[in-house]
PDB file of C-alpha atoms in Angstrom:
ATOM      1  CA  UNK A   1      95.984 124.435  89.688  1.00  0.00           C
ATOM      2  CA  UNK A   2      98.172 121.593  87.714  1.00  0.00           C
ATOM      3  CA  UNK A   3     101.152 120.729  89.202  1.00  0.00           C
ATOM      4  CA  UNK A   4     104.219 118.462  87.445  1.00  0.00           C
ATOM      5  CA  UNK A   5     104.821 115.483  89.421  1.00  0.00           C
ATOM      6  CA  UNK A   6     107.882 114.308  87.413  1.00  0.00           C
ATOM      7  CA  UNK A   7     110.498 116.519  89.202  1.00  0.00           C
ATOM      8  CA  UNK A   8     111.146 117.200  92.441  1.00  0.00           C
ATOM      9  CA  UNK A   9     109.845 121.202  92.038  1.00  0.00           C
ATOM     10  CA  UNK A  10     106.374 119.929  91.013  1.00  0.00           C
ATOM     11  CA  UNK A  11     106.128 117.566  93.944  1.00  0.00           C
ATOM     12  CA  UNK A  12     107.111 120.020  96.348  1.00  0.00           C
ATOM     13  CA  UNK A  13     104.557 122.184  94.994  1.00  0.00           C
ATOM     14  CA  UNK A  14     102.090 119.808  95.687  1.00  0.00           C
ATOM     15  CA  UNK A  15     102.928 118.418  98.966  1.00  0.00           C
ATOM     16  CA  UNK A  16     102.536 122.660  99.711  1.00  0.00           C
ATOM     17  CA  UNK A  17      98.700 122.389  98.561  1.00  0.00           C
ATOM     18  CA  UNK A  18      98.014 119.318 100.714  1.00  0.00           C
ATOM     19  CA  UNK A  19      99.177 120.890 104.000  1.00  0.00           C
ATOM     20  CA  UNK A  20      96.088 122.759 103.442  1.00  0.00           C
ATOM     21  CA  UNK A  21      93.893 120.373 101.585  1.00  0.00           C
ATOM     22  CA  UNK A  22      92.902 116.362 101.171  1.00  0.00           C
ATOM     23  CA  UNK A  23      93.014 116.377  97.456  1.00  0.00           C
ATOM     24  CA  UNK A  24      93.938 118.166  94.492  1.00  0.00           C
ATOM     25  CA  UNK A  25      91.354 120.661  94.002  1.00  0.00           C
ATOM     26  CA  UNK A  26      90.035 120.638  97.792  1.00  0.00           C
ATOM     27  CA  UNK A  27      88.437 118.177  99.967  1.00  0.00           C
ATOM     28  CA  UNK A  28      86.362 116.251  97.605  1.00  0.00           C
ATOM     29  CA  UNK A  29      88.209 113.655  94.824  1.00  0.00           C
ATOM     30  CA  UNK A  30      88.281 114.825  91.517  1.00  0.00           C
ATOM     31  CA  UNK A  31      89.165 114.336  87.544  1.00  0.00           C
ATOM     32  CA  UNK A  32      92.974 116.189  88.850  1.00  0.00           C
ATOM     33  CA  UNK A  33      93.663 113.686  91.337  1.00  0.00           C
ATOM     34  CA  UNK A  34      92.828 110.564  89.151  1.00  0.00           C
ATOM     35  CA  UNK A  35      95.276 112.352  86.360  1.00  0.00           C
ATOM     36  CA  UNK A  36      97.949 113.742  89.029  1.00  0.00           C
ATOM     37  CA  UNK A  37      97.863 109.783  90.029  1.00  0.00           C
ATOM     38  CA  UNK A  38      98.672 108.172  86.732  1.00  0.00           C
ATOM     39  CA  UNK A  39     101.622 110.571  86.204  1.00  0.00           C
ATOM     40  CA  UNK A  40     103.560 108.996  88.977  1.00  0.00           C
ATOM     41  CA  UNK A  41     104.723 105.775  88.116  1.00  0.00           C
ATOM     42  CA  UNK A  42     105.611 104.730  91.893  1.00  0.00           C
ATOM     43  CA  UNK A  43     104.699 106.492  95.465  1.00  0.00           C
ATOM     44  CA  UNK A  44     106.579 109.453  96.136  1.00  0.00           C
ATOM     45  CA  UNK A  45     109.785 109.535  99.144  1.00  0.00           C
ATOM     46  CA  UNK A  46     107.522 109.635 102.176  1.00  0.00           C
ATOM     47  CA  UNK A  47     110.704 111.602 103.992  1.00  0.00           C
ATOM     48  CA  UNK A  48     110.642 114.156 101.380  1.00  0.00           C
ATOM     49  CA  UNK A  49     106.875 114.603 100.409  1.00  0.00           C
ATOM     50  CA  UNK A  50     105.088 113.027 103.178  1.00  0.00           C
ATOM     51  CA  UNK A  51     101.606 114.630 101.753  1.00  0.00           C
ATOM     52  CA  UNK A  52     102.244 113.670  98.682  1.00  0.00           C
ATOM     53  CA  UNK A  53     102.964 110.286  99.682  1.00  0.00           C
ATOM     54  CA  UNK A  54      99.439 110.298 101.573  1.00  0.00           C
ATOM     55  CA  UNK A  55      97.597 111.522  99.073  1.00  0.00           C
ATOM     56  CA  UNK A  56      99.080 108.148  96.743  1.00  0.00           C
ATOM     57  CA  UNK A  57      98.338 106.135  99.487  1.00  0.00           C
ATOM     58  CA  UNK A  58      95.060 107.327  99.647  1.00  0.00           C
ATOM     59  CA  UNK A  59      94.080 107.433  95.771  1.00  0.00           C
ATOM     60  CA  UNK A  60      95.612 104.193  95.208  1.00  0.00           C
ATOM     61  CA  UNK A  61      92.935 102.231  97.624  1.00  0.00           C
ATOM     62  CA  UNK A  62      90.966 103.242  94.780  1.00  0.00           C
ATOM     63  CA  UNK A  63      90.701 100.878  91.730  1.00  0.00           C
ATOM     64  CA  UNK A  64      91.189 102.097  88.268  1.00  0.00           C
ATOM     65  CA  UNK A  65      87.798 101.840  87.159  1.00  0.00           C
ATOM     66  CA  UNK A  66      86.569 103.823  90.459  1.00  0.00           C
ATOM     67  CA  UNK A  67      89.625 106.623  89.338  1.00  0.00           C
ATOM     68  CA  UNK A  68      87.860 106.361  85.894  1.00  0.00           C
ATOM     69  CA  UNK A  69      84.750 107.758  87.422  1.00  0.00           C
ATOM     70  CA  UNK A  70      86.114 110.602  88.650  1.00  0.00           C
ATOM     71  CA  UNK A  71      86.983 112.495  85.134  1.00  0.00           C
ATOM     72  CA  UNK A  72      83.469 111.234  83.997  1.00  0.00           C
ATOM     73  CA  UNK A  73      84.729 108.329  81.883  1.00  0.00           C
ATOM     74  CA  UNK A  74      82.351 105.832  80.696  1.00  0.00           C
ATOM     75  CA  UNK A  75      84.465 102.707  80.303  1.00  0.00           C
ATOM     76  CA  UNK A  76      81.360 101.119  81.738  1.00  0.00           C
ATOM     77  CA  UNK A  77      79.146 102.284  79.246  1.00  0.00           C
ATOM     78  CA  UNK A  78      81.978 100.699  76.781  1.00  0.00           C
ATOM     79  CA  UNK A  79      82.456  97.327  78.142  1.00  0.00           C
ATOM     80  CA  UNK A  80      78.635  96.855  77.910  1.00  0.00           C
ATOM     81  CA  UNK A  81      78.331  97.290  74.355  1.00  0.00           C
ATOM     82  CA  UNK A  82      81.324  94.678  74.144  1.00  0.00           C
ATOM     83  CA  UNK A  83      79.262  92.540  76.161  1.00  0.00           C
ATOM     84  CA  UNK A  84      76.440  93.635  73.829  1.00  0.00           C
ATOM     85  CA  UNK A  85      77.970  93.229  70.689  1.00  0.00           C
ATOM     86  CA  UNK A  86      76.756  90.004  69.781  1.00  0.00           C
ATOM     87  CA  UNK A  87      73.633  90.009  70.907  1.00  0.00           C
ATOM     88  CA  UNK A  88      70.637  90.235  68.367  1.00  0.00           C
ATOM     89  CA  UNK A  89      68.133  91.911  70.435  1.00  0.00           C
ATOM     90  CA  UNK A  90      65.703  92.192  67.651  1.00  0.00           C
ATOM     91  CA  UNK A  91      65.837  89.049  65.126  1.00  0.00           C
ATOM     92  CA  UNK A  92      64.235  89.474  61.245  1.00  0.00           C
ATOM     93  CA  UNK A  93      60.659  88.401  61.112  1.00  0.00           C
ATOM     94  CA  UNK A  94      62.185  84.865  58.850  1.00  0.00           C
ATOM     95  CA  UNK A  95      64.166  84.103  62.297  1.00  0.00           C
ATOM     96  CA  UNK A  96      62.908  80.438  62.904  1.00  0.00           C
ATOM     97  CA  UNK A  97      61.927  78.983  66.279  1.00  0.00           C
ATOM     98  CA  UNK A  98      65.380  77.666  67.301  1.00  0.00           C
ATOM     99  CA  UNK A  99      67.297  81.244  66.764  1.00  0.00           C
ATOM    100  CA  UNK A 100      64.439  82.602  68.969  1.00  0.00           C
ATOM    101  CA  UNK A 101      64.905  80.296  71.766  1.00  0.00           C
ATOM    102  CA  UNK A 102      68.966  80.846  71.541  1.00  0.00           C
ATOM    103  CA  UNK A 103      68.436  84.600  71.711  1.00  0.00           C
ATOM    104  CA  UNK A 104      66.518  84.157  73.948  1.00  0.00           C
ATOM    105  CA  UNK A 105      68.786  82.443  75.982  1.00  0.00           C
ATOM    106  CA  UNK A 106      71.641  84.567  75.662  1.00  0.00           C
ATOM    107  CA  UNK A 107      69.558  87.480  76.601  1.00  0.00           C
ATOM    108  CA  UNK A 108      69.123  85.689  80.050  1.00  0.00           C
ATOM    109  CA  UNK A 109      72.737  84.882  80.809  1.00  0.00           C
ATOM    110  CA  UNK A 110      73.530  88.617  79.486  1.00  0.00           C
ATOM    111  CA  UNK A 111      70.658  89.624  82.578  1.00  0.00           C
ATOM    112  CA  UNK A 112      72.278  87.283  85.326  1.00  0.00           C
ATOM    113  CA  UNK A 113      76.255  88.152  84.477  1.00  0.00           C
ATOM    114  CA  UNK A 114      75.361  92.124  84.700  1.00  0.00           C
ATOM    115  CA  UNK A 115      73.207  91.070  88.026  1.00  0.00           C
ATOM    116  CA  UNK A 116      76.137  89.233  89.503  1.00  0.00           C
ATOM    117  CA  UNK A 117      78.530  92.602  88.853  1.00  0.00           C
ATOM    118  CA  UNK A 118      79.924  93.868  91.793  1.00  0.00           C
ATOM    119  CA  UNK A 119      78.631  97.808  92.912  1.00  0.00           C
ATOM    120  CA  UNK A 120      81.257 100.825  93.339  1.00  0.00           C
ATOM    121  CA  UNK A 121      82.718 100.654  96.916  1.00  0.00           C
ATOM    122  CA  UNK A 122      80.889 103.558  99.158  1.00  0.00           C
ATOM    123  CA  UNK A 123      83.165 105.251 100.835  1.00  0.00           C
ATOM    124  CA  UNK A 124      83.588 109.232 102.841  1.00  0.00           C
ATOM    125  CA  UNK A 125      86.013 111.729 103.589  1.00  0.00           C
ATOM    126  CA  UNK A 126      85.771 112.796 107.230  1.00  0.00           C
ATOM    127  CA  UNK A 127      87.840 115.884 108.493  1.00  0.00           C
ATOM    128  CA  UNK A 128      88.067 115.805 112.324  1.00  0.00           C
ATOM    129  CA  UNK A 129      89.495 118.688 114.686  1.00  0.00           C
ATOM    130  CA  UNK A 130      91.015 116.705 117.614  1.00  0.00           C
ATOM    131  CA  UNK A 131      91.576 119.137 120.859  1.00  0.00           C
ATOM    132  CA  UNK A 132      94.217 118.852 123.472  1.00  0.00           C
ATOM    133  CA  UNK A 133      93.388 119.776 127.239  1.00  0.00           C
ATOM    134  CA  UNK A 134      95.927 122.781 127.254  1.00  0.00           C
ATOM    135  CA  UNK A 135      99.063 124.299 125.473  1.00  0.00           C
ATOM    136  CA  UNK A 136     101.695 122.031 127.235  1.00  0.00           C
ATOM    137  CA  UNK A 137     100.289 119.452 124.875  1.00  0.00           C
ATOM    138  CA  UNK A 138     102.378 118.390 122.065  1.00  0.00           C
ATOM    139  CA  UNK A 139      99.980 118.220 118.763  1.00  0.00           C
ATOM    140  CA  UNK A 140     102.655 116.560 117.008  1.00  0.00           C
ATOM    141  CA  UNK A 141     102.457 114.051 119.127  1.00  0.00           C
ATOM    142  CA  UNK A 142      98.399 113.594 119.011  1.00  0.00           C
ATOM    143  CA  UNK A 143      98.790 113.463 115.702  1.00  0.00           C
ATOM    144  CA  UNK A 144     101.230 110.169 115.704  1.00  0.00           C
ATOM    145  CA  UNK A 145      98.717 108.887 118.046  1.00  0.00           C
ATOM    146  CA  UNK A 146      95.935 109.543 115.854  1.00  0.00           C
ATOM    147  CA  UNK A 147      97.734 107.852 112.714  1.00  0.00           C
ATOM    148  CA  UNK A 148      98.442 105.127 114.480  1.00  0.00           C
ATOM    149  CA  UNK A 149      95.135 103.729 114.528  1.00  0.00           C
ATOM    150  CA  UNK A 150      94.804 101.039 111.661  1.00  0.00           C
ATOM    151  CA  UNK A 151      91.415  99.765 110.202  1.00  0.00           C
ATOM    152  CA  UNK A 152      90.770  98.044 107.221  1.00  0.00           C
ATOM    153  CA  UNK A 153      89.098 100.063 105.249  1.00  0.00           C
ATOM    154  CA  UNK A 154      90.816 103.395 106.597  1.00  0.00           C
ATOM    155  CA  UNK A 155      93.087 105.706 105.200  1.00  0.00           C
ATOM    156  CA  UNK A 156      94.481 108.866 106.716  1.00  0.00           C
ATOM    157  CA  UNK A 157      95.405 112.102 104.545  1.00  0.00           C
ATOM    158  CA  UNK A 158      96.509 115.439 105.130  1.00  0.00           C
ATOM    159  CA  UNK A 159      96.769 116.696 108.575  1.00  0.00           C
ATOM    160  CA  UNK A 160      97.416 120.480 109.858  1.00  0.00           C
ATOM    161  CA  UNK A 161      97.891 122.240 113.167  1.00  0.00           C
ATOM    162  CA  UNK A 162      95.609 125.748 113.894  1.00  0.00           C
ATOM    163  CA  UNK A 163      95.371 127.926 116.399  1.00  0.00           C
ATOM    164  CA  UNK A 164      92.703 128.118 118.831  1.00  0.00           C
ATOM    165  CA  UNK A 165      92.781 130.298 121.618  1.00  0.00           C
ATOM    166  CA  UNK A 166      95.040 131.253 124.935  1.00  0.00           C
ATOM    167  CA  UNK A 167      97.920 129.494 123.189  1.00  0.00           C
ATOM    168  CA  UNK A 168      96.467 126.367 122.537  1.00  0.00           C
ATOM    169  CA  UNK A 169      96.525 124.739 119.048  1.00  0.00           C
ATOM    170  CA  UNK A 170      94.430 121.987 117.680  1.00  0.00           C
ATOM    171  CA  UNK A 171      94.930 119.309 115.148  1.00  0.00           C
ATOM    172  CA  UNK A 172      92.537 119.031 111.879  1.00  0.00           C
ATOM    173  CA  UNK A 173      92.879 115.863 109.953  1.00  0.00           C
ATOM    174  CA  UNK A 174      91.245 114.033 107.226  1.00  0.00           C
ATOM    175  CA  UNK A 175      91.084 110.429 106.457  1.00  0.00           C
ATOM    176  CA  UNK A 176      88.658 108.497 104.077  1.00  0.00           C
ATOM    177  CA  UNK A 177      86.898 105.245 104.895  1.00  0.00           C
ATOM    178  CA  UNK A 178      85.488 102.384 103.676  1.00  0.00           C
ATOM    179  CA  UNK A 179      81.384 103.035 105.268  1.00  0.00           C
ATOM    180  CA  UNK A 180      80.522  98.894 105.427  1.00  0.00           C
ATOM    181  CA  UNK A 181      83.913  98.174 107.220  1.00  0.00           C
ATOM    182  CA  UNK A 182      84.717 101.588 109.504  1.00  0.00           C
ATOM    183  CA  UNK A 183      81.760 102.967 111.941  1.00  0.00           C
ATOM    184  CA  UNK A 184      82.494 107.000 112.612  1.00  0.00           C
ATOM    185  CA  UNK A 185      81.489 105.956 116.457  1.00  0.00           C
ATOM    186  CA  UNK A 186      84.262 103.551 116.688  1.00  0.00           C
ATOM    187  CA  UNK A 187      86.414 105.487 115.094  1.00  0.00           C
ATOM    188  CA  UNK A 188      86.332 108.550 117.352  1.00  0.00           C
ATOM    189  CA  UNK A 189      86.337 106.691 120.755  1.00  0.00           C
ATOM    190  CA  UNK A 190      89.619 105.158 119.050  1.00  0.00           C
ATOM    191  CA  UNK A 191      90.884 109.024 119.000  1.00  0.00           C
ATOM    192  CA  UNK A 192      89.087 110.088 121.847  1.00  0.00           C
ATOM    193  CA  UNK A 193      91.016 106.845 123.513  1.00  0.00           C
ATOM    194  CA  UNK A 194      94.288 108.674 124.204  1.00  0.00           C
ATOM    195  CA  UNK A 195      92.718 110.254 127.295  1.00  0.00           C
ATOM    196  CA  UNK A 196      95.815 111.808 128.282  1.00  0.00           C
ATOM    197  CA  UNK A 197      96.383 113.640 125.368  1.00  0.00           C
ATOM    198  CA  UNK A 198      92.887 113.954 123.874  1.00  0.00           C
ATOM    199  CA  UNK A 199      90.163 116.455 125.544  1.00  0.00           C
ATOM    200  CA  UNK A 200      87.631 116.457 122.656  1.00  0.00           C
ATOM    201  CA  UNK A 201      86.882 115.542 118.863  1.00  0.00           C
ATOM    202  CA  UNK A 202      84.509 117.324 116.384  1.00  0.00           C
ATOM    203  CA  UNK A 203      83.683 116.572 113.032  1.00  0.00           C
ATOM    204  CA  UNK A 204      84.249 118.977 110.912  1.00  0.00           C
ATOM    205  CA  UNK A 205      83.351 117.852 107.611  1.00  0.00           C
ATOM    206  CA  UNK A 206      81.400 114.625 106.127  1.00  0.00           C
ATOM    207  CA  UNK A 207      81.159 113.650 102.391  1.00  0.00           C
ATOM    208  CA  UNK A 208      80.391 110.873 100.350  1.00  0.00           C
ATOM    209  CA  UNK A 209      82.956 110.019  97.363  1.00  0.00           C
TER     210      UNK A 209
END
């Protein structure tokens, strides 16, 4: 599905998909959501598409080259034959002794500058169901609770109330983190925390992006 995020029809259509959804085509990043994201040339009115503006917020703790990934570019691919471009790997057979030793030497300080790049930041998109202890629970108000937990590294998405049984409702929201900065554990005794509100906390859904 392709929505138009320059007027306010498209973006209305798309905060509609992410009540249901993380991302543009489901729960998993994709090609869409790295175009959807250059479209807009600032974040979204939070008061008017509040999914929308999570789904920026989210995307945009991405770098470009990361977003690049996603649609199967190959700007790294590119920037190495830049880097390779003057770079005689081979040499004619009349190369003399102190071409040899400069090729040489190039080749090496090619080796340690592509050593030294930095890798892609891992990172996963958790869904969690977060349970009340009955139906006089407000989940809207589990769910502030919930967003209000700040890590670096963390990002929350998209969140949804369902129904689960005798009247009571649960709340299902995803986030993505950063794996070497946020620890799953800590982050669901930070949920599970709000004792008063919180009965339980499963994990729904776990995948690396």
């Amino acid at each position: 599905m392709s929505f138009d995020l320059k007027n306010d029809a498209g973006l209305k259509a798309f905060n509609d998909a992410l009540a249901t959804q993380a991302f543009a085509t489901g729960f998993v990043l994709s090609g869409d959501d790295a175009a959807l994201f250059d479209s807009l040339k600032a974040a979204p009115d939070a008061k008017k598409f509040a999914n929308v503006a999570r789904w920026y917020k989210n995307v945009a703790s991405y770098d470009k080259k990361e977003r690049a990934e996603w649609a199967g570019a190959t700007t790294s691919a590119a920037a190495a034959a830049d880097d390779d471009e003057d770079i005689d790997l081979f040499g004619s057979d009349s190369e003399d002794e102190e071409k040899a030793k400069q090729t040489a030497e190039r080749l090496r300080e090619y080796a340690a500058k592509k050593s030294k790049k930095p890798g892609p930041i891992a990172k996963s998109n958790i869904i969690f169901d977060v349970k009340p202890w009955d139906d006089t629970i407000d989940i809207a108000e589990i769910e502030k609770s919930v967003r209000s937990i700040e890590m670096d590294g963390l990002v929350w998405g998209a969140g949804k109330i369902l129904p689960v049984a005798f009247g009571i409702k649960k709340l299902q929201i995803c986030c993505v983190v950063e794996d070497d900065k946020v620890s799953t554990d800590a982050l669901e005794e930070s949920i599970t925390g709000f004792e008063d509100l919180v009965q339980s906390i499963d994990v729904v859904a776990f995948n690396k992006v």
